[in-house]
XYZ file of C-alpha atoms in Angstrom:
403
model
C -17.872 -12.989 -10.628
C -15.075 -15.517 -10.191
C -13.207 -14.143 -13.230
C -13.693 -10.597 -11.991
C -12.151 -11.551 -8.672
C -9.187 -13.241 -10.341
C -8.429 -10.054 -12.268
C -9.202 -7.433 -9.602
C -9.336 -9.397 -6.307
C -12.809 -8.023 -5.651
C -16.340 -8.599 -6.873
C -19.791 -7.062 -6.548
C -21.179 -9.011 -3.629
C -24.206 -6.719 -3.358
C -25.568 -8.005 -6.652
C -25.415 -11.669 -5.608
C -28.319 -13.528 -4.023
C -27.589 -15.804 -1.029
C -27.846 -18.842 -3.332
C -25.289 -17.378 -5.790
C -23.045 -16.412 -2.905
C -23.147 -20.008 -1.696
C -22.347 -21.316 -5.192
C -19.394 -18.903 -5.439
C -18.275 -20.051 -1.992
C -18.213 -23.697 -3.114
C -16.364 -22.885 -6.355
C -13.768 -20.919 -4.404
C -13.257 -23.858 -2.088
C -12.833 -26.315 -4.970
C -10.452 -24.050 -6.915
C -8.480 -23.173 -3.773
C -9.106 -19.418 -3.738
C -9.140 -19.007 0.041
C -9.632 -15.254 0.231
C -12.694 -15.294 -2.041
C -14.121 -18.218 -0.058
C -13.678 -16.294 3.205
C -15.304 -13.174 1.740
C -18.280 -15.207 0.528
C -18.592 -16.934 3.895
C -18.714 -13.595 5.690
C -21.313 -12.237 3.274
C -23.496 -15.339 3.756
C -23.341 -15.068 7.544
C -24.133 -11.370 7.588
C -27.064 -11.702 5.168
C -28.749 -14.762 6.718
C -32.503 -14.280 7.067
C -35.689 -16.280 7.557
C -36.106 -16.620 3.801
C -32.592 -17.921 3.123
C -31.599 -19.929 6.194
C -33.483 -23.140 5.403
C -32.439 -23.440 1.710
C -28.828 -22.779 2.696
C -29.078 -25.246 5.581
C -30.328 -28.007 3.267
C -27.666 -27.264 0.650
C -24.780 -27.083 3.136
C -25.891 -30.315 4.824
C -25.938 -32.001 1.413
C -22.464 -30.737 0.370
C -20.669 -32.140 3.398
C -17.491 -30.968 5.140
C -16.626 -28.384 2.477
C -19.721 -26.383 3.455
C -19.413 -26.943 7.212
C -18.881 -23.229 8.093
C -22.121 -22.284 6.308
C -23.997 -25.178 7.919
C -22.858 -24.141 11.401
C -23.939 -20.545 10.768
C -27.366 -21.690 9.567
C -27.829 -23.891 12.652
C -26.892 -20.997 14.912
C -29.407 -18.736 13.171
C -32.116 -21.440 13.322
C -31.671 -21.914 17.059
C -31.548 -18.178 17.738
C -34.864 -17.801 15.855
C -36.320 -21.217 16.700
C -39.994 -20.292 16.937
C -40.061 -18.355 13.669
C -38.036 -20.972 11.769
C -40.162 -23.928 12.891
C -43.285 -22.187 11.587
C -41.854 -21.942 8.079
C -43.226 -24.373 5.501
C -39.730 -25.200 4.266
C -38.959 -26.651 7.687
C -41.046 -29.718 6.798
C -38.710 -30.463 3.890
C -35.634 -30.771 6.116
C -33.984 -34.134 6.472
C -35.435 -35.921 9.533
C -31.988 -36.523 11.028
C -31.106 -32.851 10.646
C -34.434 -31.796 12.155
C -33.925 -34.113 15.146
C -30.448 -32.678 15.642
C -31.869 -29.147 15.677
C -34.504 -30.186 18.235
C -31.861 -31.754 20.510
C -29.709 -28.628 20.262
C -32.696 -26.465 21.107
C -33.594 -28.616 24.134
C -30.026 -28.555 25.425
C -29.983 -24.765 25.132
C -33.264 -24.596 27.023
C -31.884 -26.829 29.809
C -28.771 -24.698 30.079
C -30.890 -21.574 30.324
C -32.871 -23.134 33.234
C -29.751 -23.780 35.298
C -29.326 -27.491 34.465
C -32.183 -28.800 36.738
C -34.583 -29.964 34.085
C -35.508 -33.625 34.345
C -34.112 -34.001 37.891
C -36.254 -36.448 40.009
C -38.084 -35.041 42.972
C -38.058 -36.713 46.475
C -41.616 -36.446 47.727
C -43.577 -38.250 50.457
C -45.068 -40.671 47.966
C -41.727 -42.156 47.025
C -40.946 -45.870 47.060
C -39.812 -47.511 50.380
C -37.325 -50.366 50.400
C -36.717 -50.835 54.121
C -33.380 -49.114 53.854
C -32.694 -45.532 54.718
C -33.310 -43.290 51.828
C -30.250 -41.959 50.099
C -29.558 -38.361 50.863
C -30.813 -36.029 48.238
C -28.260 -33.635 46.949
C -28.973 -30.021 47.506
C -30.364 -28.411 44.413
C -27.818 -26.550 42.393
C -27.926 -22.834 42.642
C -29.964 -21.398 39.852
C -28.410 -18.458 38.119
C -30.291 -15.218 38.401
C -32.234 -14.297 35.283
C -30.415 -12.006 32.906
C -31.463 -8.404 32.602
C -32.545 -7.070 29.188
C -29.181 -5.334 28.741
C -27.293 -8.534 29.587
C -29.454 -10.473 27.141
C -28.682 -7.883 24.444
C -24.938 -8.010 25.127
C -24.955 -11.802 25.124
C -26.780 -11.848 21.802
C -24.357 -9.332 20.311
C -21.371 -11.421 21.409
C -22.899 -14.554 19.916
C -23.650 -12.738 16.656
C -20.087 -11.430 16.496
C -18.683 -14.931 17.008
C -20.948 -16.276 14.273
C -20.143 -13.619 11.676
C -16.438 -13.275 12.474
C -14.356 -14.676 9.633
C -10.600 -14.431 9.242
C -9.949 -12.887 5.835
C -6.570 -13.792 4.276
C -4.351 -10.978 3.056
C -4.497 -9.786 -0.536
C -2.159 -11.544 -2.964
C -2.934 -9.941 -6.313
C 0.215 -7.792 -6.440
C 2.395 -10.697 -5.288
C 0.860 -13.023 -7.882
C 1.419 -10.564 -10.725
C 4.952 -9.874 -9.508
C 5.634 -13.614 -9.673
C 4.533 -13.574 -13.325
C 7.189 -10.955 -14.009
C 10.006 -12.282 -11.826
C 9.691 -15.884 -12.977
C 8.839 -14.971 -16.597
C 5.842 -17.319 -16.611
C 4.667 -17.827 -20.222
C 5.638 -14.348 -21.547
C 4.423 -13.271 -24.996
C 6.216 -9.934 -25.530
C 9.816 -8.694 -25.509
C 11.302 -5.278 -24.809
C 14.932 -4.646 -25.751
C 16.681 -1.997 -23.637
C 20.423 -1.372 -23.985
C 20.706 -4.599 -26.014
C 19.137 -6.556 -23.132
C 15.916 -8.528 -23.675
C 13.249 -8.125 -20.968
C 10.192 -10.395 -21.123
C 6.650 -9.243 -20.364
C 2.967 -10.074 -20.942
C 0.797 -8.275 -23.463
C -2.349 -8.215 -21.337
C -0.576 -6.331 -18.536
C 1.079 -3.835 -20.881
C -2.180 -3.155 -22.733
C -4.187 -2.754 -19.528
C -1.710 -0.425 -17.813
C -0.185 1.690 -20.597
C -1.835 3.546 -23.469
C 1.527 3.646 -25.264
C 1.874 -0.142 -25.266
C -1.822 -0.573 -26.028
C -1.322 1.461 -29.190
C 1.781 -0.529 -30.161
C 0.304 -3.959 -29.523
C -3.333 -3.500 -30.539
C -2.639 -1.723 -33.828
C -2.185 -4.470 -36.415
C -0.012 -2.386 -38.725
C 2.605 -1.617 -36.087
C 5.920 -3.469 -36.284
C 5.737 -4.183 -32.538
C 2.344 -5.877 -32.931
C 3.585 -8.129 -35.713
C 6.925 -9.035 -34.138
C 5.829 -9.101 -30.501
C 8.923 -7.064 -29.746
C 9.732 -3.429 -28.926
C 13.248 -2.052 -29.271
C 14.048 1.088 -27.261
C 16.838 2.926 -29.118
C 20.189 3.397 -27.433
C 19.802 7.154 -27.817
C 16.997 7.029 -25.248
C 17.973 7.862 -21.657
C 16.071 4.761 -20.451
C 18.254 2.077 -18.858
C 17.574 -1.630 -18.399
C 17.359 -1.293 -14.603
C 14.970 1.631 -14.885
C 12.708 -0.270 -17.298
C 12.612 -3.273 -14.962
C 11.483 -0.947 -12.181
C 8.878 0.486 -14.565
C 7.536 -3.001 -15.288
C 7.467 -3.712 -11.559
C 5.106 -0.777 -11.160
C 2.911 -1.950 -14.053
C 2.606 -5.439 -12.567
C 2.550 -4.799 -8.817
C 1.768 -1.105 -8.309
C 3.054 0.319 -5.045
C 5.361 -2.651 -4.598
C 7.909 -0.640 -6.600
C 8.780 1.239 -3.423
C 10.734 -1.798 -2.262
C 13.238 -1.592 -5.131
C 13.143 2.046 -6.262
C 16.540 3.756 -6.077
C 17.467 7.365 -6.954
C 19.596 6.415 -9.961
C 16.624 4.577 -11.521
C 13.894 6.918 -10.278
C 15.496 9.805 -12.153
C 14.785 8.080 -15.476
C 11.160 7.298 -14.559
C 9.921 10.706 -13.418
C 8.438 11.437 -16.841
C 7.516 7.811 -17.638
C 3.901 8.300 -16.473
C 3.294 10.878 -19.190
C 5.393 9.272 -21.917
C 3.909 5.768 -21.593
C 0.378 7.021 -20.935
C -0.284 5.560 -17.497
C -3.717 5.984 -15.967
C -2.430 7.991 -12.982
C 0.643 9.851 -11.729
C 1.536 7.642 -8.762
C 4.780 6.525 -10.405
C 5.853 10.149 -10.917
C 5.041 10.911 -7.286
C 7.042 7.918 -6.028
C 10.043 8.820 -8.197
C 10.065 12.472 -7.183
C 9.802 11.487 -3.539
C 12.674 8.989 -3.907
C 14.937 11.510 -5.650
C 14.080 14.317 -3.244
C 14.791 12.174 -0.195
C 18.183 11.224 -1.636
C 19.421 14.813 -1.986
C 22.471 15.716 0.080
C 25.363 18.130 -0.254
C 27.728 15.449 -1.608
C 25.560 14.144 -4.481
C 23.128 16.891 -5.466
C 25.580 18.476 -7.885
C 26.003 15.199 -9.775
C 22.220 14.791 -9.959
C 21.866 18.352 -11.182
C 24.446 17.744 -13.899
C 22.963 14.378 -14.956
C 19.359 15.595 -15.028
C 20.444 18.595 -17.139
C 22.177 16.351 -19.678
C 19.203 13.954 -19.809
C 16.634 16.784 -19.915
C 14.784 15.445 -16.854
C 13.290 18.793 -15.970
C 11.501 17.748 -12.774
C 14.658 16.341 -11.143
C 16.741 19.229 -12.475
C 14.446 21.801 -10.862
C 14.382 19.962 -7.522
C 18.189 19.713 -7.530
C 18.601 23.408 -8.351
C 16.230 24.418 -5.538
C 18.201 22.253 -3.107
C 21.535 23.766 -4.234
C 20.271 27.323 -3.811
C 18.682 26.623 -0.420
C 21.812 24.897 0.906
C 24.495 26.774 -1.007
C 26.483 27.558 2.157
C 27.424 23.844 2.331
C 27.127 22.834 -1.329
C 29.639 25.482 -2.375
C 32.394 23.596 -0.539
C 31.980 20.476 -2.677
C 34.732 19.808 -5.290
C 32.062 18.849 -7.835
C 31.013 22.493 -8.071
C 34.173 23.300 -10.039
C 33.374 20.509 -12.520
C 30.004 21.937 -13.585
C 29.655 23.484 -17.000
C 29.549 27.248 -17.234
C 25.814 27.467 -18.140
C 24.926 25.479 -15.018
C 27.088 27.697 -12.827
C 25.453 30.783 -14.290
C 22.034 29.304 -13.565
C 23.006 28.702 -9.939
C 24.279 32.287 -9.630
C 21.040 33.643 -11.096
C 19.059 31.509 -8.648
C 21.063 32.855 -5.736
C 20.531 36.409 -6.960
C 16.783 35.891 -7.221
C 16.739 34.540 -3.682
C 18.228 37.764 -2.268
C 15.537 40.198 -1.122
C 15.382 43.472 -3.079
C 17.511 46.340 -1.722
C 19.801 44.011 0.214
C 22.950 45.979 -0.748
C 25.683 47.643 1.404
C 24.827 51.144 2.644
C 27.979 52.663 1.066
C 30.775 51.491 -1.127
C 33.500 50.002 0.963
C 31.355 49.848 4.106
C 31.703 46.094 4.250
C 35.483 46.429 3.742
C 35.804 48.853 6.663
C 33.982 46.509 8.971
C 36.141 43.580 7.867
C 39.355 45.577 8.457
C 38.256 46.587 11.932
C 37.557 43.036 12.942
C 40.880 41.833 11.455
C 42.941 44.461 13.300
C 41.178 43.729 16.541
C 42.491 40.189 16.320
C 46.119 41.233 15.593
C 48.729 40.698 18.400
C 49.947 43.528 20.643
C 52.734 45.891 19.324
C 56.205 44.405 19.161
C 59.581 45.788 18.158
C 60.740 45.305 14.656
C 64.168 44.125 13.525
C 65.630 47.712 13.704
C 64.438 48.205 17.239
C 61.563 50.396 16.209
C 58.180 49.982 17.805
C 55.469 49.061 15.380
C 52.535 51.406 15.318
C 49.538 50.216 17.259
C 46.391 49.685 15.240
C 44.044 52.623 15.256
C 41.065 52.663 17.613
C 37.805 51.370 16.227
C 36.395 54.857 16.296
C 39.339 56.333 14.387
C 38.850 56.763 10.658
C 40.497 54.128 8.556
C 42.006 55.311 5.267
C 40.465 53.544 2.345
C 42.809 52.455 -0.432
C 40.743 51.778 -3.507
C-alpha cells in the first residue's frame, strides 16, 4: 500500500483493517510522507469502534509522541462511550496509569456537566463552632440549565467533527515527477531532437506511451539496446515541442503552464502518434492554438500547418479565416500565400454563401453603386469654357449601362 501510494498518491483504504491503517500511519510518519499520514489518521478516526478503540489506544500509548493524534482520538472515543468501553474485557489489559488517566478525565467531564459544584462542602447546623463568627458562605454558582436533546445532538456532532477533522496536505505527485524531469535526477534514457539531447526516465516513458514502451521493452530494438532515440531532422518535431510533450508525460495537466501556440501546433497529433492513453494533450493543444487565433497571425498558422501537414490546426485556421474574412483579407500576409491555399480559401467562402444568393439581374449591383456615387458628387459647376456641367440624373431616371 505504501508503494502504491508513492506511484499513484492514493491507496485502497477500504481494504485495510484499523491495525493495518495504524501501521501504515506509523510508516508514513517515519518516512516523512505527510499526506499519506494525514489520510491514514483521518481514516482511523472515522472508523473507530468499540472493537478497535482499545487495541489502538494501547498501541498508540506505547509508540509515544509519534502516535499522539491517534491516542487523543482513542481517548475521546473512550470517554464519549465510557460505559460501553469499561465493560469490555480488553479494558483490564490497559496500563494502570493510562486507566487512571481515563478515570480522571471522565470524572472531570462529569463535574463540568454538573455545573462545577461537585465536592463543595455544605454549611449545615451541625458544623463545627470555634467561638468566632462563621465565615460567610459564598452563594452557590448558578447551575446551567440542562441541555435539550437537540442541543445534546448538536454538541456531540461538533465534538465528533473536531475529533475527525484532519488537515490534508495538497497533492505533490505532479510536482515531484516534474522535479525528476527538470533536474534530470538519475535519467536512464536519451532522446535526440534537432541534434539536442533531452534526458528522460524509462519507467515514465513506458508507463505513459505505447510507442516508447514498444521501443524500450523490445530487446531487438536499437533504442532498447542503446538507451537512446534519435528523432530525424525531417520530422516536424522541435526540441521545445518535445520538452513540452515530456512535461505532459511527467506532470499531466501541468503542461498548461508552459504550452504556447508555436509548440502546441506540433503536438496536436502527438497523442495518436506516441500512443498515449487518452486525448487530453490533443485537447489542450487545440484549445491553445484556437485561443491564439487573430487576424494578424492566422494566415501564418494556416501556411505553417499546411506545410507541416497538421490537419487539425489547418482546418481550425481555415474556418477562422472564412468566418472573419472581412478583416483577414486586409492583412499583407494574404498576398504571400501559395496559390493552392488561396484557391482553398475562395472555395470555402463560396461554400459559405447560401444558395441562390446572386444579383437579380446582370448589372443591377452596378446601377445601385452608380446611383450612390452620383448622389455624393458636388453640385454643378462651370467648366473651363464657361459651360455648365450637366447635373446628374435623378435617381428615378434610367441610367445608360455601358458594358
